[in-house]
mmCIF file of C-alpha atoms in Angstrom:
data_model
loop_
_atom_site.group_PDB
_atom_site.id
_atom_site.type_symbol
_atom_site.label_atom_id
_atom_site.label_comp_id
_atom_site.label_asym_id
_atom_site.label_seq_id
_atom_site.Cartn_x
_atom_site.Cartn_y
_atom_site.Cartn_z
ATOM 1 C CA UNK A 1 0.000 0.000 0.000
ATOM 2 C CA UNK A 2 1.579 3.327 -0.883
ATOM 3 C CA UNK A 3 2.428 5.573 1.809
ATOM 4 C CA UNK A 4 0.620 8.823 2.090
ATOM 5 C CA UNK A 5 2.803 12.198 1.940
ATOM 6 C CA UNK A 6 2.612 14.720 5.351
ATOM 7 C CA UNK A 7 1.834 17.737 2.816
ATOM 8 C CA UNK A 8 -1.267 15.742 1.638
ATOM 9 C CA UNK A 9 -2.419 14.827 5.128
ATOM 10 C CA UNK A 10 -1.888 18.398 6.097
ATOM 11 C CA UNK A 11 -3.523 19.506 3.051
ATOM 12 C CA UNK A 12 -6.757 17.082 3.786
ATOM 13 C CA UNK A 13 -6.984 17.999 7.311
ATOM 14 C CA UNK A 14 -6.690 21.612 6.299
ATOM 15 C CA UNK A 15 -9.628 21.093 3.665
ATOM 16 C CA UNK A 16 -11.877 19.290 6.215
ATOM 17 C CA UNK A 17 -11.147 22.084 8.560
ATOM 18 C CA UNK A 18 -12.297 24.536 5.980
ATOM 19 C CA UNK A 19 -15.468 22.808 5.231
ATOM 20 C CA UNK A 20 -16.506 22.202 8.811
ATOM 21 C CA UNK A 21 -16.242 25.755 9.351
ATOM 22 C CA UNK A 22 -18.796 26.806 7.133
ATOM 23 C CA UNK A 23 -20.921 23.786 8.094
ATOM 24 C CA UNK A 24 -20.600 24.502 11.465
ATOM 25 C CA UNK A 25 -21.507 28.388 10.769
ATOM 26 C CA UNK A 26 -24.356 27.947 8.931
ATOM 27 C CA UNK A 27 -26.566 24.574 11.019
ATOM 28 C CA UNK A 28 -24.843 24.804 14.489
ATOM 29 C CA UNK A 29 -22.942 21.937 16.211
ATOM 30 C CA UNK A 30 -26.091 19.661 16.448
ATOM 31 C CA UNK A 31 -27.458 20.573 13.085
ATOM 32 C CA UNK A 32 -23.830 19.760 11.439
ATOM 33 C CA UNK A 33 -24.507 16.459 11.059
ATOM 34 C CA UNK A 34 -22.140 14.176 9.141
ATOM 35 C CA UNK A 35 -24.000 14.076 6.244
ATOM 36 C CA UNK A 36 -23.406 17.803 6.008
ATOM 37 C CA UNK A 37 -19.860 17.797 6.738
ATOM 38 C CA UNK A 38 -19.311 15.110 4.285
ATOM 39 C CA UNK A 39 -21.010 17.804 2.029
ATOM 40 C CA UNK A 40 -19.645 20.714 3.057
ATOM 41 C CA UNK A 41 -15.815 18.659 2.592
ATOM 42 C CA UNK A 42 -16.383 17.287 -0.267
ATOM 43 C CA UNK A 43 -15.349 13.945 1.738
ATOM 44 C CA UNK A 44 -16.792 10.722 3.034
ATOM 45 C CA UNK A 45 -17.504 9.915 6.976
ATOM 46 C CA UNK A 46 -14.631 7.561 6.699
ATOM 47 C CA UNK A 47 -11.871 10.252 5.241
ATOM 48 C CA UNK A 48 -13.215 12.969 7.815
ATOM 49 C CA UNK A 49 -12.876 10.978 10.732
ATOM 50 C CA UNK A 50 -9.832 9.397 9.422
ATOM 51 C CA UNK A 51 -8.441 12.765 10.971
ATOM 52 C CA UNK A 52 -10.808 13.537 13.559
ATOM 53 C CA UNK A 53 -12.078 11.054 16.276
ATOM 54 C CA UNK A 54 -15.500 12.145 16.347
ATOM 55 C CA UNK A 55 -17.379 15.638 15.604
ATOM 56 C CA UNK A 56 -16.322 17.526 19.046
ATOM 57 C CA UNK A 57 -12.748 16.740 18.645
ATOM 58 C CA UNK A 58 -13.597 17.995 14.808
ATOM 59 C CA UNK A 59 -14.996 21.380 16.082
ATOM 60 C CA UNK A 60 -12.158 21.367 18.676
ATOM 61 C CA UNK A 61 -9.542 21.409 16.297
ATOM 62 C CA UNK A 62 -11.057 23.854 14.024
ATOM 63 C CA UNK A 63 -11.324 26.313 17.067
ATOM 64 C CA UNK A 64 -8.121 25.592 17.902
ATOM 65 C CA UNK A 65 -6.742 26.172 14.610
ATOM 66 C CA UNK A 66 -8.718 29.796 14.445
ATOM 67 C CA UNK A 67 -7.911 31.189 17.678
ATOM 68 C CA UNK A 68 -3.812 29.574 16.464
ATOM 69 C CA UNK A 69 -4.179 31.600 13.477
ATOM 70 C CA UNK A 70 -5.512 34.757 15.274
ATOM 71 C CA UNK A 71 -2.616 33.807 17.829
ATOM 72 C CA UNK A 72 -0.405 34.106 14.891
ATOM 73 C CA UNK A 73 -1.521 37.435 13.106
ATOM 74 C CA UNK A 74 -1.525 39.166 17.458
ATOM 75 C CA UNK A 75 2.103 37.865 17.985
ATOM 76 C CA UNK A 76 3.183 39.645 14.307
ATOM 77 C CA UNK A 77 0.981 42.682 14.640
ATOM 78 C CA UNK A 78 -1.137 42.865 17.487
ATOM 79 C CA UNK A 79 -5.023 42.290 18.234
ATOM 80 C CA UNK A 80 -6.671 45.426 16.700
ATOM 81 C CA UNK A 81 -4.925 43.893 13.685
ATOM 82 C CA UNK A 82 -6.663 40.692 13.931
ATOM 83 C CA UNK A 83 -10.020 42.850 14.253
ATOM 84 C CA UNK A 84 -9.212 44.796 11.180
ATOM 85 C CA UNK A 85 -9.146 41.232 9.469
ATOM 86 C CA UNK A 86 -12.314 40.300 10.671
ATOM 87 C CA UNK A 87 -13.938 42.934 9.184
ATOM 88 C CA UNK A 88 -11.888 43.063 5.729
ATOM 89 C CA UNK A 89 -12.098 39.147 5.162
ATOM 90 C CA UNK A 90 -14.650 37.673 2.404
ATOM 91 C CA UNK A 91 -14.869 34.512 5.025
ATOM 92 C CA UNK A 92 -15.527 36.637 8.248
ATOM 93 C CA UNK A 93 -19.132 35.295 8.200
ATOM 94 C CA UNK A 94 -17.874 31.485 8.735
ATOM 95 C CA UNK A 95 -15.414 32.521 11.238
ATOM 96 C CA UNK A 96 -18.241 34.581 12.871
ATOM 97 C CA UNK A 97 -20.551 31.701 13.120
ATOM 98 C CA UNK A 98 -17.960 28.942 14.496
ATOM 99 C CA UNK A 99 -16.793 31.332 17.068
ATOM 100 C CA UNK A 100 -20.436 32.490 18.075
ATOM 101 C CA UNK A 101 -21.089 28.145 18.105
ATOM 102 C CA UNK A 102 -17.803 27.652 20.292
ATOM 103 C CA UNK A 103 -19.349 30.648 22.856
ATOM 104 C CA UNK A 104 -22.664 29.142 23.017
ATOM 105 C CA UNK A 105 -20.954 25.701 23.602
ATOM 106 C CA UNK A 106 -18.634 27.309 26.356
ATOM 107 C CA UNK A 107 -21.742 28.732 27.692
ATOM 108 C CA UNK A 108 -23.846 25.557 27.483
ATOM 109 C CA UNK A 109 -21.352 22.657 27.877
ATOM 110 C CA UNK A 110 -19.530 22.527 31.093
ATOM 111 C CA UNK A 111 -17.681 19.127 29.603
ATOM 112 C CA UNK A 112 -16.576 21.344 26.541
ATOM 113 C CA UNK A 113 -16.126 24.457 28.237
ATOM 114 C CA UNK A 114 -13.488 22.294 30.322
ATOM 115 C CA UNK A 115 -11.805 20.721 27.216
ATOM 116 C CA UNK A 116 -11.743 24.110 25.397
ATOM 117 C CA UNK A 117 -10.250 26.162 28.165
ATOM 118 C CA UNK A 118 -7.204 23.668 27.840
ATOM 119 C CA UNK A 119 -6.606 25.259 24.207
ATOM 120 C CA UNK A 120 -7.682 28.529 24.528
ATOM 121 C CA UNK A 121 -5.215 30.669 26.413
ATOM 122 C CA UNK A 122 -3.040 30.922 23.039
ATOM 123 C CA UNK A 123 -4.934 34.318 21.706
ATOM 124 C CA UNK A 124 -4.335 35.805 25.949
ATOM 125 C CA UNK A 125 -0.812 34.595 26.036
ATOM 126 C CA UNK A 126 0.062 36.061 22.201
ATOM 127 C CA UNK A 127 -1.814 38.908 23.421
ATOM 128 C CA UNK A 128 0.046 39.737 26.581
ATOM 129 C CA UNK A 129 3.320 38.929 25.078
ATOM 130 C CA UNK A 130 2.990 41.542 22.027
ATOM 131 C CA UNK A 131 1.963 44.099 24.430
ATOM 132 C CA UNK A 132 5.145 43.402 27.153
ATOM 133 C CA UNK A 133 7.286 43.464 23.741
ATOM 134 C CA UNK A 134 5.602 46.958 22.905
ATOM 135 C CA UNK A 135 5.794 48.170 26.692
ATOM 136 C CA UNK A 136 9.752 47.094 26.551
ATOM 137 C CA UNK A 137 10.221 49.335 23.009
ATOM 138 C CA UNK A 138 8.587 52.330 24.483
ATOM 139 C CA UNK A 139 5.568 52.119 22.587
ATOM 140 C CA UNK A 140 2.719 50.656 24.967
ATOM 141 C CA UNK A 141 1.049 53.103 27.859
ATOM 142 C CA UNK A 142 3.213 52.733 30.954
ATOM 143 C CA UNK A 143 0.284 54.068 33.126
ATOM 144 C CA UNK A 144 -2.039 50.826 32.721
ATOM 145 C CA UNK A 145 -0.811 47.233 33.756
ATOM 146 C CA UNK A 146 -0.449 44.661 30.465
ATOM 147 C CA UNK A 147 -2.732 42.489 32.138
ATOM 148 C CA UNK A 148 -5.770 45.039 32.460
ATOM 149 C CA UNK A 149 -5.029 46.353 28.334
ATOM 150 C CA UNK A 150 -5.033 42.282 28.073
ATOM 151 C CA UNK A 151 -8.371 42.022 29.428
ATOM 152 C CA UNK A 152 -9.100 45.251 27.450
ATOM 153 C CA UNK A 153 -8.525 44.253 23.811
ATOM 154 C CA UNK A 154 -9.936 41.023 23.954
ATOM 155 C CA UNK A 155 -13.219 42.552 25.413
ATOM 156 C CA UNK A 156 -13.158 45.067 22.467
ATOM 157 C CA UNK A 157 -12.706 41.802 20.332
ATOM 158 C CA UNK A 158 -15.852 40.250 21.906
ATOM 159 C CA UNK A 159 -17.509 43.545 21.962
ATOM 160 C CA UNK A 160 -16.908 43.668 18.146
ATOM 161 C CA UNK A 161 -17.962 40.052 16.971
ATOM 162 C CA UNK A 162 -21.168 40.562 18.897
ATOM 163 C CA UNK A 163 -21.555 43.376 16.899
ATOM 164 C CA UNK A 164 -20.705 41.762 13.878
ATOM 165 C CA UNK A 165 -23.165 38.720 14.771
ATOM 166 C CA UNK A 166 -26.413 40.960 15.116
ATOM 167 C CA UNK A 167 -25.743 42.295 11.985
ATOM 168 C CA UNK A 168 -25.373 45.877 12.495
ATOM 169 C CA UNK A 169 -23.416 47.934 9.839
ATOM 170 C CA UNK A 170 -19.523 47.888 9.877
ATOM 171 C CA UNK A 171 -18.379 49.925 7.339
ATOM 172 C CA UNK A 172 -17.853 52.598 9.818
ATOM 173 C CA UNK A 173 -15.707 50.839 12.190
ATOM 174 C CA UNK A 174 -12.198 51.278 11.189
ATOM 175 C CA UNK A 175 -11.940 54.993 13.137
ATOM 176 C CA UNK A 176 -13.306 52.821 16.007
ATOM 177 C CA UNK A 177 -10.315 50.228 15.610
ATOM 178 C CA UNK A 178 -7.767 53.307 15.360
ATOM 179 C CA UNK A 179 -9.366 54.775 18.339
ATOM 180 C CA UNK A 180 -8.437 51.445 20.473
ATOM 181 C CA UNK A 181 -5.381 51.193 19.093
ATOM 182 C CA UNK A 182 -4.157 54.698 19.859
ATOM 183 C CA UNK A 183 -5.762 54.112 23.711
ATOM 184 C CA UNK A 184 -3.203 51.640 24.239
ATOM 185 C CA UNK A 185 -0.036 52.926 22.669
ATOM 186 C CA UNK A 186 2.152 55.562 23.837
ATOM 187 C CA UNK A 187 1.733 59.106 22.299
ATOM 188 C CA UNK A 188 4.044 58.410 18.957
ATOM 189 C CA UNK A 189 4.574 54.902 19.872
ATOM 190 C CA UNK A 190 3.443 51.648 17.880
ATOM 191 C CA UNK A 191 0.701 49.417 16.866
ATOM 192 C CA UNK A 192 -0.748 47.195 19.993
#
């Protein structure tokens, strides 16, 4: 039997990922059933859970692999910048609806909620650690502890996908992003 390559596993698991997303956006955890993920993957029951044990660990991994990714884009240039992706990305609706799933699960699933809050701390420790970096180059407000602007931008950040999630306009936001930006840095200093 020939032996798969890693860049086609990752590139499988990636494309599952991608397709449970926007299953998981549109019909919920209990309405993505498997014979919508198959659809919305393109792949059979047996390929999908080749890679995943069973639909939790599925939506697991794909919240894990957002909040990585948002990790990611905060440890390069901070988490106003992953806001100002949110609302310039063509898939910000399928994000939106997994991470409004993952906080009704948290919310709902005390079995989840403790699973998830093993793998969750990434985006808080990314954030924390770009904003010490930023404090240490003179660029981050010296008058506020890290931990409290921590606590800060992520609550903008859930502030903002609520938004987002009822629908209301967003064109208009960007001077609102700048605003919380410039709150956090040091007069002439950098981005948070």
């Amino acid at each position: 039997m020939p032996r798969v390559s890693q860049d086609h596993l990752d590139a499988r698991r990636h494309q599952i990922l991608d397709g449970a997303r926007v299953c998981f956006a549109r019909y919920g955890y209990e309405g993505a059933t498997v014979r919508r993920l198959e659809e919305a993957t393109g792949l059979s029951r047996g390929a999908i859970f080749h890679h995943f044990r069973d639909k939790e660990s599925l939506f697991l991994a794909l919240a894990e692999d957002d909040a990585l990714r948002m990790a990611d884009v905060v440890a390069k240039e901070g988490l106003v910048q992953v806001m100002r992706d949110l609302l310039a990305t063509k898939n910000g609706a399928d994000w939106l609806g997994s991470r409004l799933e993952l906080s009704r699960r948290l919310r709902t699933d005390p079995e989840f909620r403790d699973r998830w809050a093993q793998r969750s701390r990434n985006l808080t420790i990314a954030t924390r650690a770009r904003l010490v970096r930023q404090r240490e180059a003179g660029n981050l407000r010296d008058d506020v502890d890290v931990d409290v602007l921590t606590a800060y931008l992520e609550l903008v950040l859930e502030g903002l996908v609520s938004h987002l999630a009822m629908g209301l306009p967003a064109d208009d936001l960007e001077p609102v992003l700048d605003l919380v930006e410039a709150s956090v840095r040091r007069r002439g200093g950098g981005a948070a």
